Amino acid sequence: MTDLPLLRCFVDGQWVETHHRFPNINPVNGQLIGRVCEADAATVSRAVEAANRAAQGPWKTLTVQERSALLHRIADGIEQRFEDFVAAEVMDTGRPVHQARSLDVARGIANFRMFADLIKTASSELYESTLPDGAKMLNYVCRKPLGTIGVISPWNLPLLLLTWKVAPALAMGNCVVAKPSEETPSSATLLAEVIQAAGLPHGVFNLVHGFGPGSAGEHLSTNPNIDAITFTGESRTGSAIMKAAAEGVKEVSFELGGKNAAVVFADADFDAAVAGVMRSSFTNSGQVCLCTERVYIERPIFDRFVEALKRRCEALVVGRPEDPGVDMGPLISLEHRGKVHSYYQLAREEGAAILCGGDIPVFGDERDQGAYIQPTIMAGLPDTARCMREEIFGPVCHVAPFDTEEEVIPRVNDSAYGLAASIWTTQLSRAHRVAGQIRTGIVWVNAWFARDLRTPFGGTKMSGIGREGGRYSLDFYSEISTISIRI
Ligand SMILES: NC(=O)c1ccc[n+]([C@@H]2O[C@H](COP(=O)([O-])OP(=O)(O)OC[C@H]3O[C@@H](n4cnc5c(N)ncnc54)[C@H](O)[C@@H]3O)[C@@H](O)[C@H]2O)c1
Ligand SMILES: O=C/C=C/C=C(\O)C(=O)O
């Protein structure tokens, strides 16, 4: 038991062990794979103090080119340890190895490279004006570092979502105290190792492990000496963090939950739409905030489309990360599996027909101690059902027919969430017309999770506050200041 890895916190350039440790569990088989040092309030305070100090040190004097070069060096470090990061993500989450390679770690590198390049070309604004007395004024806008950013990230895409915040925060000259999810501490710890090796000044990047309430997450979000909080996670957690930030009127950027819809018109490319809805419903075992949980299909193709989806769902390979052709791994934990499974039960109580899946698989091997659940398709629920309104965050979607655009658009928008939607049609004008009426932060047409990192990303309503991506990230991670000079 003692040879299991101990994941430590990283504070002020030093690796820190703490008294309280918590277990790291492999969701494939329920095995203990390590222990993690939980940061108490004092450790979090020391991390914030170190960040505040570093913000006034050499980090402050670096040029944009120097900071950009350091971010590229971090990306190089992730690249050099690519397989270590793949192993870390797979160990913590049980996801398919091919996904960890093509999505999680690849995006970790891309996030740092994108912002390293963007800060070198980011433009600002300058206006010339004349005062009533005839004096000329030059008015220009500049972005100054905010200071210390609290970064709190979730377990579903651990490295992707942590680096999506850390990269622009560092790019804009801030310092960071990051708190990854208690479920996925490994890749964040590797990132701290890479950042340390890249030679950033002590205290610029700090990592504290722990939970939310009464632990490192709450200690960080309530610390009076952080200047902004960027959070990705459940909407109700966002609400709790917002309350904590309100005390000090902190800036917040929230990427929260979703109950995303796919709309398939009869004129869609049928096979592409089936494949697209399968990907958007079952990728990462449905544990992506952008995943589809509501599928609306135009009535003329409803039966044929559902039959095709059902066949594809039944053919999904649910297995170990390294299994050949594996499509789906386990959920993140037995607790989360219990939540998703309870929604399968609730769906039956609400009158749903379970067309595929609907239960916990039996493998007859060590996976039966893991957090596996069957990919599931259900039908027959009214839009008012809880399963149609609450985020389940598992490999499940509900299929329903519709007859007209005028009917389906209000149904899609009738949600407390507004994160993402996908539309499948070959009619160009319809694509633009419908996409323009969907109330979400992102609408894909004949695509899903196709990301241009320069575009704004985020949700409306309970799905979040603010946008990150491209210059939107540069703005959030800056103190935007106007300088007006009489000339
Ligand atoms: N919109 C997006 O971009 C996006 C991306 C990924 C995940 N999500 C959402 O995240 C959820 C799944 O992730 P999760 O289960 O890790 O979310 P979560 O809200 O349970 O936890 C997210 C992070 O917040 C921390 N935390 C929890 N309570 C806290 C508190 N009171 N104060 C401070 N920190 C606290 C957790 O330790 C974790 O690090 C889903 O709802 C999903 O939709 C949204
Ligand atoms: O689970 C949610 C996924 C979020 C994805 C991003 O933030 C991104 O692609 O930048």
XYZ file of C-alpha atoms and ligand atoms in Angstrom:
541
model
C 0.000 0.000 0.000
C 2.901 2.360 0.788
C 4.272 2.155 -2.795
C 1.199 3.908 -4.192
C 1.952 7.426 -5.507
C 1.300 10.381 -3.210
C 0.177 13.432 -5.179
C 1.294 16.635 -3.507
C 0.340 20.274 -3.727
C 2.652 22.768 -5.452
C 3.024 26.063 -3.571
C 5.540 28.847 -4.169
C 7.747 26.599 -6.289
C 7.860 23.795 -3.697
C 6.114 20.420 -3.491
C 4.066 20.344 -0.295
C 2.792 17.321 1.622
C -0.166 17.843 3.905
C -1.509 15.824 6.821
C -4.911 15.016 5.304
C -4.810 12.652 2.320
C -7.669 11.332 0.208
C -7.817 8.288 -2.080
C -7.546 8.355 -5.864
C -9.680 5.564 -7.351
C -9.551 3.988 -10.811
C -13.175 3.930 -12.055
C -12.492 0.941 -14.311
C -12.186 -1.458 -11.372
C -12.609 0.549 -8.177
C -8.939 0.023 -7.274
C -6.984 2.480 -5.102
C -4.305 3.979 -7.359
C -2.867 6.630 -5.109
C -3.347 9.131 -2.354
C -3.650 12.866 -2.691
C -2.588 15.606 -0.272
C -5.586 17.749 0.642
C -4.772 21.441 0.994
C -6.152 22.956 4.175
C -7.023 26.645 4.577
C -3.470 27.510 5.621
C -1.974 25.822 2.556
C -4.408 27.601 0.244
C -3.612 30.919 1.945
C 0.114 30.309 1.476
C -0.516 29.590 -2.209
C -2.476 32.823 -2.627
C 0.191 34.817 -0.768
C 2.885 33.285 -2.992
C 0.885 34.218 -6.085
C 0.340 37.765 -4.822
C 4.102 38.068 -4.157
C 5.069 36.620 -7.531
C 2.725 39.063 -9.260
C 4.996 41.881 -8.032
C 8.232 40.062 -8.902
C 10.137 39.337 -12.154
C 6.975 37.871 -13.740
C 5.600 41.385 -13.881
C 8.518 42.672 -15.948
C 8.495 39.985 -18.637
C 7.761 41.150 -22.152
C 4.896 39.642 -24.167
C 7.484 37.784 -26.248
C 9.114 36.329 -23.124
C 5.777 35.232 -21.674
C 4.774 33.755 -25.021
C 8.033 31.791 -25.170
C 7.408 30.411 -21.660
C 3.898 29.268 -22.622
C 5.330 27.522 -25.687
C 7.906 25.916 -23.383
C 5.060 24.558 -21.237
C 3.375 23.196 -24.367
C 6.710 21.615 -25.343
C 6.889 20.054 -21.879
C 3.433 18.508 -22.218
C 4.426 17.208 -25.663
C 7.608 15.676 -24.311
C 5.597 13.909 -21.577
C 2.629 13.179 -23.838
C 2.312 9.524 -22.829
C 2.597 10.404 -19.112
C -0.355 12.768 -19.503
C -2.322 10.147 -21.449
C -1.663 7.618 -18.694
C -2.686 10.134 -16.019
C -6.008 10.983 -17.683
C -6.763 7.308 -18.371
C -5.852 6.236 -14.823
C -8.080 8.857 -13.202
C -11.068 8.564 -15.549
C -10.985 5.184 -17.330
C -11.530 6.915 -20.696
C -10.440 5.276 -23.948
C -6.713 5.769 -24.548
C -7.444 7.027 -28.076
C -9.652 9.805 -26.646
C -7.053 10.853 -24.079
C -4.574 11.153 -26.951
C -6.718 12.839 -29.607
C -8.775 15.109 -27.348
C -7.555 15.618 -23.807
C -3.777 15.898 -24.126
C -3.837 17.315 -27.643
C -6.051 20.171 -26.434
C -3.844 20.722 -23.395
C -1.003 21.523 -25.784
C -3.209 23.503 -28.167
C -4.569 25.671 -25.363
C -1.091 26.845 -24.352
C 0.087 27.332 -27.957
C -3.038 29.265 -28.951
C -2.713 31.850 -26.207
C 1.082 32.001 -26.525
C 0.556 33.099 -30.126
C -2.529 35.234 -29.568
C -0.884 37.633 -27.087
C 1.765 38.461 -29.705
C -0.807 39.618 -32.224
C -3.658 40.867 -30.015
C -4.655 44.368 -31.021
C -6.118 47.111 -28.868
C -8.027 50.335 -29.529
C -6.980 53.943 -29.977
C -9.266 56.934 -30.512
C -8.370 60.533 -31.307
C -10.725 63.167 -29.934
C -10.934 66.928 -29.572
C -12.017 68.642 -26.356
C -14.370 71.642 -26.395
C -11.347 73.922 -25.878
C -9.851 72.484 -29.064
C -7.245 70.363 -27.305
C -6.451 67.050 -28.994
C -6.696 63.819 -26.980
C -5.262 60.390 -27.672
C -7.314 57.691 -25.950
C -5.986 54.150 -25.976
C -7.052 50.919 -24.278
C -4.591 48.596 -22.616
C -4.873 45.266 -20.840
C -3.090 45.003 -17.499
C -2.819 41.802 -15.422
C -5.677 41.286 -12.981
C -3.335 39.794 -10.366
C -4.080 36.371 -8.827
C -6.629 34.122 -10.508
C -8.394 31.266 -8.708
C -8.957 28.417 -11.180
C -11.402 25.673 -10.150
C -11.881 22.881 -12.669
C -14.028 19.733 -13.068
C -13.275 16.030 -13.602
C -14.819 15.403 -16.989
C -12.065 16.787 -19.253
C -9.417 17.374 -16.603
C -6.372 18.626 -18.544
C -8.365 20.269 -21.350
C -10.434 22.366 -18.975
C -7.644 23.203 -16.538
C -5.332 24.420 -19.317
C -8.212 26.259 -21.036
C -8.124 28.571 -18.014
C -4.490 28.460 -16.870
C -3.004 29.227 -20.298
C -4.758 32.570 -20.889
C -4.460 33.551 -17.214
C -0.656 33.178 -17.417
C -0.561 34.625 -20.935
C -2.032 37.871 -19.616
C 0.638 38.138 -16.899
C -1.436 36.896 -13.972
C -0.505 34.390 -11.303
C -2.626 31.310 -10.680
C -3.823 29.134 -7.829
C -5.488 26.104 -9.429
C -7.748 23.580 -7.723
C -8.513 20.572 -9.943
C -11.312 18.149 -9.185
C -10.724 15.682 -6.357
C -11.652 12.972 -8.851
C -8.842 13.795 -11.297
C -5.678 15.039 -9.574
C -3.059 13.292 -11.716
C -2.784 15.341 -14.920
C -2.950 18.602 -12.943
C -0.002 17.403 -10.873
C 1.928 16.585 -14.051
C 1.113 20.060 -15.367
C 2.661 21.568 -12.227
C 5.780 19.468 -12.843
C 5.967 20.734 -16.438
C 5.431 24.341 -15.367
C 8.121 23.977 -12.696
C 10.534 22.539 -15.304
C 9.691 25.410 -17.683
C 11.184 27.766 -15.126
C 8.303 30.103 -14.288
C 9.193 32.173 -11.211
C 8.128 30.603 -7.901
C 4.535 31.413 -6.980
C 3.349 32.201 -10.521
C 1.589 28.847 -10.716
C 0.333 27.026 -7.619
C -1.678 23.809 -7.343
C -3.851 22.879 -4.381
C -5.720 19.585 -4.210
C -8.954 19.005 -2.363
C -12.711 19.066 -2.456
C -15.252 21.857 -2.619
C -17.202 22.811 0.501
C -15.036 22.974 3.631
C -11.952 22.122 1.590
C -9.525 23.670 -0.872
C -12.250 24.761 -3.304
C -14.090 26.814 -0.723
C -10.870 28.092 0.875
C -9.805 29.365 -2.556
C -13.113 30.908 -3.641
C -13.492 32.723 -0.314
C -9.887 33.925 -0.046
C -9.986 37.754 0.019
C -6.651 38.029 -1.805
C -7.585 36.501 -5.123
C -8.639 38.945 -7.804
C -10.910 36.777 -9.974
C -12.341 33.278 -10.108
C -12.761 31.152 -13.196
C -14.844 28.046 -12.579
C -16.096 25.140 -14.617
C -18.547 22.743 -13.055
C -22.136 22.248 -12.020
C -24.513 25.181 -12.050
C -25.339 24.822 -8.372
C -21.620 24.890 -7.538
C -21.296 28.011 -9.637
C -24.015 29.583 -7.565
C -22.148 28.734 -4.334
C -18.892 30.150 -5.692
C -20.669 33.269 -6.886
C -21.962 33.860 -3.361
C -18.387 33.510 -2.060
C -17.068 35.894 -4.737
C -19.790 38.437 -4.019
C -18.210 39.239 -0.644
C -15.204 40.784 -2.336
C -17.015 41.762 -5.596
C -14.671 39.440 -7.506
C -14.835 39.007 -11.271
C -16.131 35.545 -12.228
C -16.183 33.466 -15.373
C -18.460 30.420 -15.143
C -18.759 27.473 -17.533
C -21.627 25.479 -16.075
C -24.096 22.719 -16.873
C -26.206 22.054 -19.927
C -29.217 20.126 -21.238
C -28.239 20.304 -24.861
C -30.498 19.512 -27.816
C -29.872 18.106 -31.268
C -32.408 18.919 -33.995
C -32.463 16.558 -36.980
C -34.452 17.705 -40.003
C -35.760 15.246 -42.593
C -33.499 16.822 -45.197
C -30.344 16.088 -43.145
C -27.552 13.866 -44.431
C -28.998 10.815 -42.673
C -25.790 8.856 -41.983
C -23.881 11.977 -40.948
C -26.670 12.945 -38.574
C -26.808 9.467 -37.011
C -23.039 9.490 -36.524
C -23.133 13.042 -35.201
C -25.900 12.373 -32.688
C -24.107 9.208 -31.542
C -20.869 11.176 -30.961
C -22.636 14.049 -29.248
C -24.586 11.736 -26.936
C -21.994 9.125 -25.968
C -18.528 10.708 -26.208
C -16.661 10.454 -22.874
C -19.595 8.371 -21.573
C -21.804 11.434 -22.025
C -19.688 13.329 -19.495
C -19.155 16.423 -21.604
C -21.072 19.606 -20.809
C -21.723 19.938 -24.542
C -23.227 16.461 -24.899
C -26.696 15.985 -26.344
C -29.356 14.700 -23.953
C -32.414 15.792 -26.005
C -32.782 14.696 -29.651
C -35.646 16.149 -31.727
C -36.189 14.372 -35.056
C -38.511 15.554 -37.831
C -41.418 13.090 -37.958
C -40.993 11.749 -41.531
C -37.637 10.176 -40.591
C -38.276 9.607 -36.881
C -38.782 5.803 -36.904
C -35.931 5.156 -39.339
C -33.568 7.490 -37.482
C -34.367 6.027 -34.041
C -33.898 2.489 -35.389
C -30.487 3.456 -36.775
C -29.507 5.168 -33.516
C -30.631 2.129 -31.499
C -28.548 -0.213 -33.641
C -25.471 2.020 -33.232
C -26.065 2.322 -29.491
C -26.315 -1.463 -29.057
C -23.070 -1.823 -31.025
C -21.064 0.553 -28.806
C -18.032 -1.159 -27.284
C -18.084 -0.437 -23.551
C -14.771 -1.514 -22.077
C -11.330 -0.886 -20.694
C -9.299 2.115 -21.871
C -6.887 -0.007 -23.901
C -9.443 -2.420 -25.381
C -9.300 -2.500 -29.202
C -12.155 -0.489 -30.694
C -13.429 0.663 -27.306
C -16.007 3.445 -27.629
C -16.868 4.124 -24.014
C -15.336 3.647 -20.599
C -16.911 3.920 -17.148
C -18.335 6.992 -15.524
C -16.028 8.923 -13.206
C -17.139 7.306 -9.953
C -19.608 4.931 -8.335
C -21.292 8.002 -6.843
C -21.830 9.566 -10.276
C -22.899 6.185 -11.670
C -25.498 6.065 -8.922
C -26.768 9.508 -9.961
C -27.006 8.593 -13.657
C -28.602 5.224 -12.859
C -31.174 6.965 -10.651
C -32.197 9.015 -13.702
C -32.653 5.784 -15.683
C -35.015 4.638 -12.914
C -36.727 8.037 -12.815
C -37.272 7.938 -16.564
C -39.205 4.681 -16.191
C -41.268 6.202 -13.389
C -41.964 9.237 -15.607
C -43.260 6.885 -18.312
C -40.297 6.601 -20.658
C -39.768 3.700 -22.997
C -36.172 2.481 -22.715
C -35.194 1.657 -26.312
C -31.596 0.634 -25.536
C -29.582 0.082 -22.353
C -31.101 1.444 -19.174
C -29.081 -0.487 -16.633
C -25.710 -1.420 -15.151
C -23.767 -3.911 -17.301
C -22.450 -7.207 -15.869
C -19.028 -8.171 -17.242
C -18.129 -11.011 -14.871
C -14.697 -9.503 -14.288
C -12.977 -6.665 -12.374
C -15.037 -4.093 -14.274
C -18.011 -5.081 -12.131
C -16.260 -3.140 -9.332
C -15.967 -0.173 -11.700
C -18.444 2.635 -12.495
C -19.768 1.315 -15.799
C -23.265 2.005 -17.050
C -25.070 1.078 -20.253
C -25.415 3.650 -23.034
C -29.109 4.377 -23.171
C -31.763 5.772 -25.485
C -35.200 6.617 -24.170
C -38.410 7.938 -25.695
C -41.948 8.966 -24.872
C -41.346 11.565 -22.179
C -43.127 14.926 -22.167
C -40.851 17.984 -22.346
C -41.925 18.696 -18.760
C -40.423 15.491 -17.376
C -37.495 15.899 -14.968
C -35.344 13.742 -17.266
C -35.957 16.322 -19.991
C -35.095 19.301 -17.798
C -32.287 18.203 -15.498
C -28.722 17.535 -16.605
C -28.011 13.798 -16.264
C -24.382 13.965 -17.464
C -24.190 10.350 -18.618
C -24.400 8.251 -21.817
C -28.092 8.825 -22.404
C -30.348 10.724 -24.763
C -34.094 11.051 -25.254
C -35.591 10.990 -28.757
C -38.799 12.829 -29.693
C -40.472 13.699 -33.018
C -41.389 17.198 -34.187
C -43.309 18.544 -37.180
C -42.222 22.123 -37.844
C -39.446 24.632 -37.105
C -42.041 26.782 -35.358
C -42.728 23.892 -32.975
C -39.205 22.632 -32.325
C -37.376 25.915 -31.726
C -39.422 26.871 -28.633
C -39.060 23.279 -27.354
C -35.264 23.495 -27.658
C -35.215 26.888 -25.936
C -37.594 25.795 -23.167
C -34.760 24.968 -20.759
C -33.093 26.495 -17.702
C -29.818 25.914 -19.550
C -28.396 27.474 -22.698
C -24.994 26.017 -23.451
C -24.932 24.210 -26.811
C -27.117 22.832 -29.584
C -26.563 21.007 -32.871
C -28.696 21.240 -35.996
C -28.626 18.660 -38.812
C -29.964 19.922 -42.132
C -28.779 20.354 -45.721
C -30.843 23.483 -46.270
C -28.469 26.452 -45.927
C -31.123 29.077 -45.226
C -32.794 26.830 -42.650
C -29.448 26.282 -40.917
C -28.887 30.023 -40.510
C -32.522 30.732 -39.668
C -32.836 28.089 -36.961
C -29.346 28.609 -35.505
C -30.127 32.304 -35.110
C -33.156 31.489 -32.939
C -31.589 28.935 -30.618
C -30.756 30.469 -27.208
C -27.405 28.837 -26.481
C -23.817 30.074 -26.386
C -22.823 27.670 -29.136
C -24.770 26.219 -32.099
C -23.167 23.643 -34.367
C -24.627 22.899 -37.799
C -23.851 19.437 -39.214
C -21.100 19.146 -36.615
C -20.509 18.765 -32.886
C -17.669 19.809 -30.573
C -15.829 21.305 -33.542
C -13.829 24.001 -31.810
C -12.070 27.123 -33.076
C -10.274 28.353 -29.966
C -10.436 31.951 -31.173
C -14.238 32.027 -30.849
C -16.167 32.881 -27.682
C -17.180 29.831 -25.638
C -19.751 29.792 -22.860
C -23.411 29.497 -22.002
C -26.516 31.515 -21.239
C -28.978 31.196 -18.370
C -27.898 28.448 -15.893
C -25.097 27.405 -18.258
C -22.727 30.132 -17.269
C -21.504 33.682 -17.018
C -19.142 35.232 -19.523
C -17.258 33.933 -22.523
C -13.767 32.561 -22.839
C -11.822 31.873 -26.002
C -9.668 34.066 -28.213
C -9.725 37.729 -27.244
C -12.624 37.047 -24.851
C -10.134 35.230 -22.635
C -7.619 38.064 -22.986
C -10.306 40.476 -21.812
C -11.468 38.360 -18.870
C -7.931 37.762 -17.598
C -7.077 41.477 -17.805
C -7.800 44.711 -16.076
C -8.912 46.718 -19.113
C -7.741 50.278 -18.696
C -8.186 53.431 -20.796
C -5.353 55.949 -20.976
C -6.236 59.404 -22.285
C -3.433 61.826 -23.162
C -3.821 65.526 -23.981
C -1.431 66.201 -26.860
N -19.819 24.650 -19.396
C -18.673 23.987 -19.455
O -17.741 24.344 -20.198
C -18.487 22.773 -18.585
C -17.362 21.987 -18.817
C -17.194 20.822 -18.046
C -18.101 20.470 -17.052
N -19.163 21.278 -16.845
C -20.142 20.903 -15.833
O -19.452 20.392 -14.665
C -20.254 19.377 -14.047
C -19.441 18.129 -13.841
O -18.218 18.475 -13.215
P -18.056 18.322 -11.627
O -18.923 17.221 -11.118
O -16.597 18.305 -11.320
O -18.665 19.685 -11.103
P -18.654 20.185 -9.583
O -19.351 21.471 -9.612
O -19.125 19.133 -8.656
O -17.084 20.411 -9.244
C -16.305 21.227 -10.075
C -15.130 21.741 -9.265
O -15.633 22.599 -8.254
C -15.150 22.217 -6.973
N -16.178 22.597 -6.001
C -17.308 21.921 -5.690
N -18.037 22.618 -4.785
C -17.341 23.781 -4.535
C -17.543 24.914 -3.683
N -18.630 25.013 -2.911
N -16.619 25.901 -3.671
C -15.512 25.821 -4.455
N -15.246 24.763 -5.271
C -16.162 23.766 -5.312
C -14.912 20.738 -7.123
O -13.995 20.278 -6.143
C -14.349 20.656 -8.537
O -12.975 20.981 -8.544
C -21.422 19.141 -14.998
O -22.548 19.857 -14.553
C -20.956 19.731 -16.325
O -22.017 20.163 -17.134
C -19.403 22.418 -17.591
O -17.361 19.455 -20.810
C -17.307 20.566 -21.334
C -16.421 20.905 -22.378
C -15.912 22.136 -22.505
C -15.048 22.405 -23.603
C -14.299 23.545 -23.678
O -14.261 24.456 -22.696
C -13.456 23.825 -24.855
O -13.539 23.079 -25.876
O -12.681 24.804 -24.773
